[in-house]
Short mmCIF file of C-alpha atoms in Angstrom, two decimals:
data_model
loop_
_atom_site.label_atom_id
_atom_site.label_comp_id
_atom_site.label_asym_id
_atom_site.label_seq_id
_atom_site.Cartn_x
_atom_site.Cartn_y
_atom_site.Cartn_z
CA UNK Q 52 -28.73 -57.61 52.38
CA UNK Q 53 -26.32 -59.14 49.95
CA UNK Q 54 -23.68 -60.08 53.24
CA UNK Q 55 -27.05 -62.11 54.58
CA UNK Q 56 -28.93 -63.60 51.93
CA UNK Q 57 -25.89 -64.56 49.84
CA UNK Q 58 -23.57 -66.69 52.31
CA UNK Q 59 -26.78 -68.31 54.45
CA UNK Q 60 -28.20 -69.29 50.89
CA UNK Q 61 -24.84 -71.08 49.98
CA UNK Q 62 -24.88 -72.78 53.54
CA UNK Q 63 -28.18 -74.05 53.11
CA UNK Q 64 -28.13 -74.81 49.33
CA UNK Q 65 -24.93 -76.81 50.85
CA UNK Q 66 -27.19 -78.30 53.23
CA UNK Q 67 -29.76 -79.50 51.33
CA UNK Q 68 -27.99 -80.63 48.23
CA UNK Q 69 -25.25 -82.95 50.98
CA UNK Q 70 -22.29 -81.59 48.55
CA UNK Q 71 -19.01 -82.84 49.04
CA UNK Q 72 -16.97 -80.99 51.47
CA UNK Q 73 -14.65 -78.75 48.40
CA UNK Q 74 -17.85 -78.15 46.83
CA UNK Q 75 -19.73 -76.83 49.66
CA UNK Q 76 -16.73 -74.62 50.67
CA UNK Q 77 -16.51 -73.06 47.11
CA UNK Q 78 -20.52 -72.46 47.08
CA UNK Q 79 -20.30 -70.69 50.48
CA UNK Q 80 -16.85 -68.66 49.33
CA UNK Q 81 -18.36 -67.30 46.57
CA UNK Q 82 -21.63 -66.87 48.46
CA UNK Q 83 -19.71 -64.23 51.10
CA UNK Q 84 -17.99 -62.58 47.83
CA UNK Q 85 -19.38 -58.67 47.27
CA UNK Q 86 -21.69 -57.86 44.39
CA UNK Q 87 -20.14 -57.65 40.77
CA UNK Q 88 -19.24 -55.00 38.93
CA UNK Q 89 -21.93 -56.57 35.93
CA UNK Q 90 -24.90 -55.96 38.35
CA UNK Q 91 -24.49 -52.16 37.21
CA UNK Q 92 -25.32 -52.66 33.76
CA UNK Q 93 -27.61 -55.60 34.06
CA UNK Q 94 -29.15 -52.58 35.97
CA UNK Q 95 -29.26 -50.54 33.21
CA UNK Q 96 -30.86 -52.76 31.09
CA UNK Q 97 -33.43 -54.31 33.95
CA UNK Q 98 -34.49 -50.08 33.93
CA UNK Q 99 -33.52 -50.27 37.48
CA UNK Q 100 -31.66 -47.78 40.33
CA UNK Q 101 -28.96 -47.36 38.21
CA UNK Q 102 -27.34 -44.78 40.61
CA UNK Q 103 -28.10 -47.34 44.03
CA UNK Q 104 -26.50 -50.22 42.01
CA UNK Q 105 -23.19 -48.49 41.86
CA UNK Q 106 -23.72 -47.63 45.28
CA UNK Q 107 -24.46 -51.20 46.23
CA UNK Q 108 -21.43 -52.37 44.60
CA UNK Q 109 -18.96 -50.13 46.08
CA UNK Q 110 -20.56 -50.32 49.65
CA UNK Q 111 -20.15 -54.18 49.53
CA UNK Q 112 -16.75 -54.53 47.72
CA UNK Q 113 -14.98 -52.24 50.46
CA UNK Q 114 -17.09 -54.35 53.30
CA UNK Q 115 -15.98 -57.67 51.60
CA UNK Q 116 -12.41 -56.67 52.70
CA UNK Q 117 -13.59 -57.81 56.21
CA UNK Q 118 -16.75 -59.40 55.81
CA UNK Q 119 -15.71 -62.22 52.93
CA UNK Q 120 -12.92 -63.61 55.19
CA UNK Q 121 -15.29 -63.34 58.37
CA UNK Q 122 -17.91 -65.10 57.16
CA UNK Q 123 -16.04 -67.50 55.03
CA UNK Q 124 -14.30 -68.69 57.94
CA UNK Q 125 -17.68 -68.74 60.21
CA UNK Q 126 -19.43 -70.64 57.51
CA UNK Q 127 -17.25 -72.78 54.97
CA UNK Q 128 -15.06 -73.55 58.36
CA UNK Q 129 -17.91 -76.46 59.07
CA UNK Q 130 -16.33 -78.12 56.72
CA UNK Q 131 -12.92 -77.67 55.94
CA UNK Q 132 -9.98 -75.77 57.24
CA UNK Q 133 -10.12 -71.88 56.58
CA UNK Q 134 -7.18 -69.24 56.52
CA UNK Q 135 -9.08 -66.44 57.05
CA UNK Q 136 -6.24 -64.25 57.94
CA UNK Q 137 -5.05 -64.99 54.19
CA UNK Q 138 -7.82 -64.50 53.22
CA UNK Q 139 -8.21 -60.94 54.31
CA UNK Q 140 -4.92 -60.22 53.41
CA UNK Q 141 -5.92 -61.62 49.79
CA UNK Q 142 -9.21 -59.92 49.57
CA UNK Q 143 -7.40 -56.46 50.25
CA UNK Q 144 -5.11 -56.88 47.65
CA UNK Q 145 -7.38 -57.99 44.88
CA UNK Q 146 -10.32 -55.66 46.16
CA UNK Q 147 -9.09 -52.75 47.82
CA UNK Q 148 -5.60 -52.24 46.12
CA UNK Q 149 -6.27 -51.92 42.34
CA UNK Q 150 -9.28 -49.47 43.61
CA UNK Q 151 -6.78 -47.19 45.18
CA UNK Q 152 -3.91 -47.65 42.93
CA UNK Q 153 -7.15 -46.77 40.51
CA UNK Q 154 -7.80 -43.45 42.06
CA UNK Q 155 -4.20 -42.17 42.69
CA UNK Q 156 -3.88 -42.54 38.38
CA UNK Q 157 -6.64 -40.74 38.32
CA UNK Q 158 -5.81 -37.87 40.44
CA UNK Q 159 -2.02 -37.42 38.71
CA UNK Q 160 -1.88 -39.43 35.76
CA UNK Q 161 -4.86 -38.33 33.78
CA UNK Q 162 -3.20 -38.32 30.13
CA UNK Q 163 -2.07 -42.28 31.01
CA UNK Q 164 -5.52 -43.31 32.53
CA UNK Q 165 -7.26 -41.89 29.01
CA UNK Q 166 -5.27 -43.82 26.66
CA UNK Q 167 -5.59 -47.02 28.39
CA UNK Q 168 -9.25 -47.14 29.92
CA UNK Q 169 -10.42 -48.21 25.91
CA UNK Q 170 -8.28 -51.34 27.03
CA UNK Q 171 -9.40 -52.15 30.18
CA UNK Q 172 -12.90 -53.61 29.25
CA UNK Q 173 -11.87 -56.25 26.84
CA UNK Q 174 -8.55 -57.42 29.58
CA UNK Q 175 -11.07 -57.77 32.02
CA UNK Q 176 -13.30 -60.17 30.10
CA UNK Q 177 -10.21 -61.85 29.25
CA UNK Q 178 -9.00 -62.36 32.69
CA UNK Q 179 -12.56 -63.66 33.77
CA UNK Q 180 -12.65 -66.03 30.87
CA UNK Q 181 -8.75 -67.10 31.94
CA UNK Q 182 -9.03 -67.39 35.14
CA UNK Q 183 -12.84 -69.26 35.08
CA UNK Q 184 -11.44 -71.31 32.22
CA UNK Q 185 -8.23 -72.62 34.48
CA UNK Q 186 -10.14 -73.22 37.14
CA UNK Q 187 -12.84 -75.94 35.37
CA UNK Q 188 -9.94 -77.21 33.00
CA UNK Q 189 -8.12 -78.17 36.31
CA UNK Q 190 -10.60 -80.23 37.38
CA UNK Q 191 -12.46 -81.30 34.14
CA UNK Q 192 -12.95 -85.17 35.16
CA UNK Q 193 -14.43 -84.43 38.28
CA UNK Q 194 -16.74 -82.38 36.98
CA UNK Q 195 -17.89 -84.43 34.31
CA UNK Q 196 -18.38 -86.81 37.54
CA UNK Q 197 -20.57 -84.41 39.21
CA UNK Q 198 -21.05 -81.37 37.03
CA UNK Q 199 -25.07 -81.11 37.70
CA UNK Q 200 -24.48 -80.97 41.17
CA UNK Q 201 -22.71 -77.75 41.23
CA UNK Q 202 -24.65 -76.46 37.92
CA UNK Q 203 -28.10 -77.25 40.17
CA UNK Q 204 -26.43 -75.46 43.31
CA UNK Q 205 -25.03 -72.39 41.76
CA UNK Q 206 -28.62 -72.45 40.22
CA UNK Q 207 -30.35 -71.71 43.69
CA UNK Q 208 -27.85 -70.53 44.99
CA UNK Q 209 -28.24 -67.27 42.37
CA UNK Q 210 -32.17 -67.72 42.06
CA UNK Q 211 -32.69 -67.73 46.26
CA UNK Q 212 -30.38 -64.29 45.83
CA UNK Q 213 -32.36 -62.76 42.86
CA UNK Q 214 -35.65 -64.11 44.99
CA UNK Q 215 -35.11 -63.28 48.29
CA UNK Q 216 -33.83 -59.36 47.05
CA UNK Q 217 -36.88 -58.58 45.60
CA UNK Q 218 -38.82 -60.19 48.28
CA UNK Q 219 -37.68 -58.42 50.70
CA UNK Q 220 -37.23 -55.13 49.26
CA UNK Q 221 -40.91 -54.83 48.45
CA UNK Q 222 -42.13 -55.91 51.73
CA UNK Q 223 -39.79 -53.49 52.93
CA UNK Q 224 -42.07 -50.75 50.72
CA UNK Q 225 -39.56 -49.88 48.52
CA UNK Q 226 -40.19 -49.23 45.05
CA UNK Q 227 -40.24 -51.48 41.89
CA UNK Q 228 -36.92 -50.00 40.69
CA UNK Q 229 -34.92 -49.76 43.69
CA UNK Q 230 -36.15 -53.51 43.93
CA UNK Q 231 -35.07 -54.78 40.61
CA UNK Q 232 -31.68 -53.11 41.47
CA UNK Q 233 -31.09 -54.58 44.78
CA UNK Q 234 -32.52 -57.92 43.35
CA UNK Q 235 -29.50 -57.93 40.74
CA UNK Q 236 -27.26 -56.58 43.27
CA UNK Q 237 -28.15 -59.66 46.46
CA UNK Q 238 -27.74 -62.59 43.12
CA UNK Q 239 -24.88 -61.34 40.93
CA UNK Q 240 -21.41 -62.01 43.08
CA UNK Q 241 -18.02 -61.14 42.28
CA UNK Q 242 -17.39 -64.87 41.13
CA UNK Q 243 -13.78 -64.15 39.80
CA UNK Q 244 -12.92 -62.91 43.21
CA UNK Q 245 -14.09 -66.64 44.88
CA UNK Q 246 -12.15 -68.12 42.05
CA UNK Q 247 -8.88 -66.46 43.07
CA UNK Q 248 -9.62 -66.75 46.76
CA UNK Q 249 -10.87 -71.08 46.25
CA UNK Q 250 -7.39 -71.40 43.63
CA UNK Q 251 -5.11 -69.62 46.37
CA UNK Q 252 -6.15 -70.41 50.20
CA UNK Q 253 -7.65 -73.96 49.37
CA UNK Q 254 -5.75 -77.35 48.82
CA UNK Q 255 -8.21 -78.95 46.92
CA UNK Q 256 -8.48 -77.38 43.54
CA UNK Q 257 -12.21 -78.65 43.09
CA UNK Q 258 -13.23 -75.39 45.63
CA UNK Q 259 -12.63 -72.98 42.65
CA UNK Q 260 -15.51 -74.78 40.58
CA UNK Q 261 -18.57 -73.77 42.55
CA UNK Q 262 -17.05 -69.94 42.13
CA UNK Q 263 -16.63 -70.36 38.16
CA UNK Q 264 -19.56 -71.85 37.57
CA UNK Q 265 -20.95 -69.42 39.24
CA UNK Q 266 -20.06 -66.62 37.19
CA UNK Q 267 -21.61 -68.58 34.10
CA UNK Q 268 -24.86 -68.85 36.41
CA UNK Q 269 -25.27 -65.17 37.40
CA UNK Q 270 -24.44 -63.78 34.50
CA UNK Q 271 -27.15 -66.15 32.70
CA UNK Q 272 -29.44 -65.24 35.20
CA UNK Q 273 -28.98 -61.63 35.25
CA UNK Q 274 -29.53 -61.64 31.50
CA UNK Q 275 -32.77 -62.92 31.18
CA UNK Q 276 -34.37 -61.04 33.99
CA UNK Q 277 -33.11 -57.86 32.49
CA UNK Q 278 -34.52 -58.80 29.45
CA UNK Q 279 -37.99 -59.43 31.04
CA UNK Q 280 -37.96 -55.87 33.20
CA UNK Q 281 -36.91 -54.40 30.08
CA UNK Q 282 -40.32 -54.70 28.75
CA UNK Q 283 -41.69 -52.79 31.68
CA UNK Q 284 -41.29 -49.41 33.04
CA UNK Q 285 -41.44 -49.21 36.68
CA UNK Q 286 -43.01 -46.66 38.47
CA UNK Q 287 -40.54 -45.22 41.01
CA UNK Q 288 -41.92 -43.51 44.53
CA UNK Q 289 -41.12 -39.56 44.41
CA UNK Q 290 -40.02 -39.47 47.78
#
């Protein structure tokens, strides 16, 4: 669900809002990125499918290798030029390789990967704030030009996500849950991974802002409605 509702949502939201060309490229790039890895504890906290999110996440992250460059190209190609050979090449490093480097430490270096997965958590915060920081700083007087624009379409482009998930899922009879789950799952993206993709494969820098902004959005986003499930307990099917 998250490779449809995602991208066509940043096409239309696009569409509709007649962004700038850069702009409209970066809402769409970070629109075909996979789920992030924050959906699983927004999960948590929403009392959701905490065992599907994971799933989720991991299902789309090793699709993304194909499907972010594919539809990227298909999509965000209307209106500028795409690389979407670099692109996949880029996706597979930043997506595919650390997980595999990740499970060969694992498997033989167990004493190493116990001493340094305390540090991993607060270097990956840093690396999102870094690398969302750069991207805005870069660009800072353009988006004090235009800043609501891409605030107001990484707005729908998260709430049509976080909509449309739930939507569907419970017209699709699954449970209240499973629904929150794949809710948080279709609207949180992998924002620092359209951030890297918009900074390396695009020659306008402005492509990257969409992406960061982004990851401000979601994360917003994903916050409150967890908060609000919180207060309920769903009642999951017991089939």
């Amino acid at each position: 669900m998250n490779d449809i509702v995602m991208p066509i949502s940043g096409f239309l939201v696009s569409k509709l809002l007649n962004l700038p060309s850069y702009y409209a490229a970066g809402l769409i790039l970070v629109g075909c990125c996979p789920g992030g890895t924050a959906s699983n504890i927004v999960t948590y906290i929403a009392r959701g499918n905490v065992a599907l999110s994971v799933l989720m996440t991991a299902a789309s992250t090793f699709a993304s290798v194909v499907m972010t460059p594919f539809l990227t190209a298909k999509l965000a190609g209307q209106y500028v030029a795409v690389d979407a050979t670099g692109l996949l090449v880029s996706t597979m490093q930043v997506v595919l390789l650390p997980v595999l480097v990740g499970a060969f430490l694992n498997q033989y270096f167990q004493s190493l990967v116990k001493i340094v997965t305390p540090l991993m958590p607060p270097i990956a915060v840093g690396t999102v704030a870094v690398l969302c920081g750069n991207a805005i700083a870069q660009s800072s007087s353009a988006i004090l030009m235009s800043g609501r624009q891409v605030v107001l379409a990484a707005f729908l482009l998260h709430a049509s996500g976080f909509f449309f998930g739930y939507l569907f899922s419970r017209m699709l009879g699954i449970d209240v849950a499973s629904s929150r789950t794949i809710s948080i799952e279709v609207g949180m993206q992998n924002s620092v991974l359209g951030v890297v993709l918009a900074t390396k494969h695009f020659a306008n820098p402005l492509t990257a802002v969409p992406c960061a902004v982004s990851s401000v959005c979601h994360s917003v986003f994903g916050s409150v409605l967890a908060g609000i499930w919180r207060r309920s307990v769903p009642v999951q099917n017991d089939d």
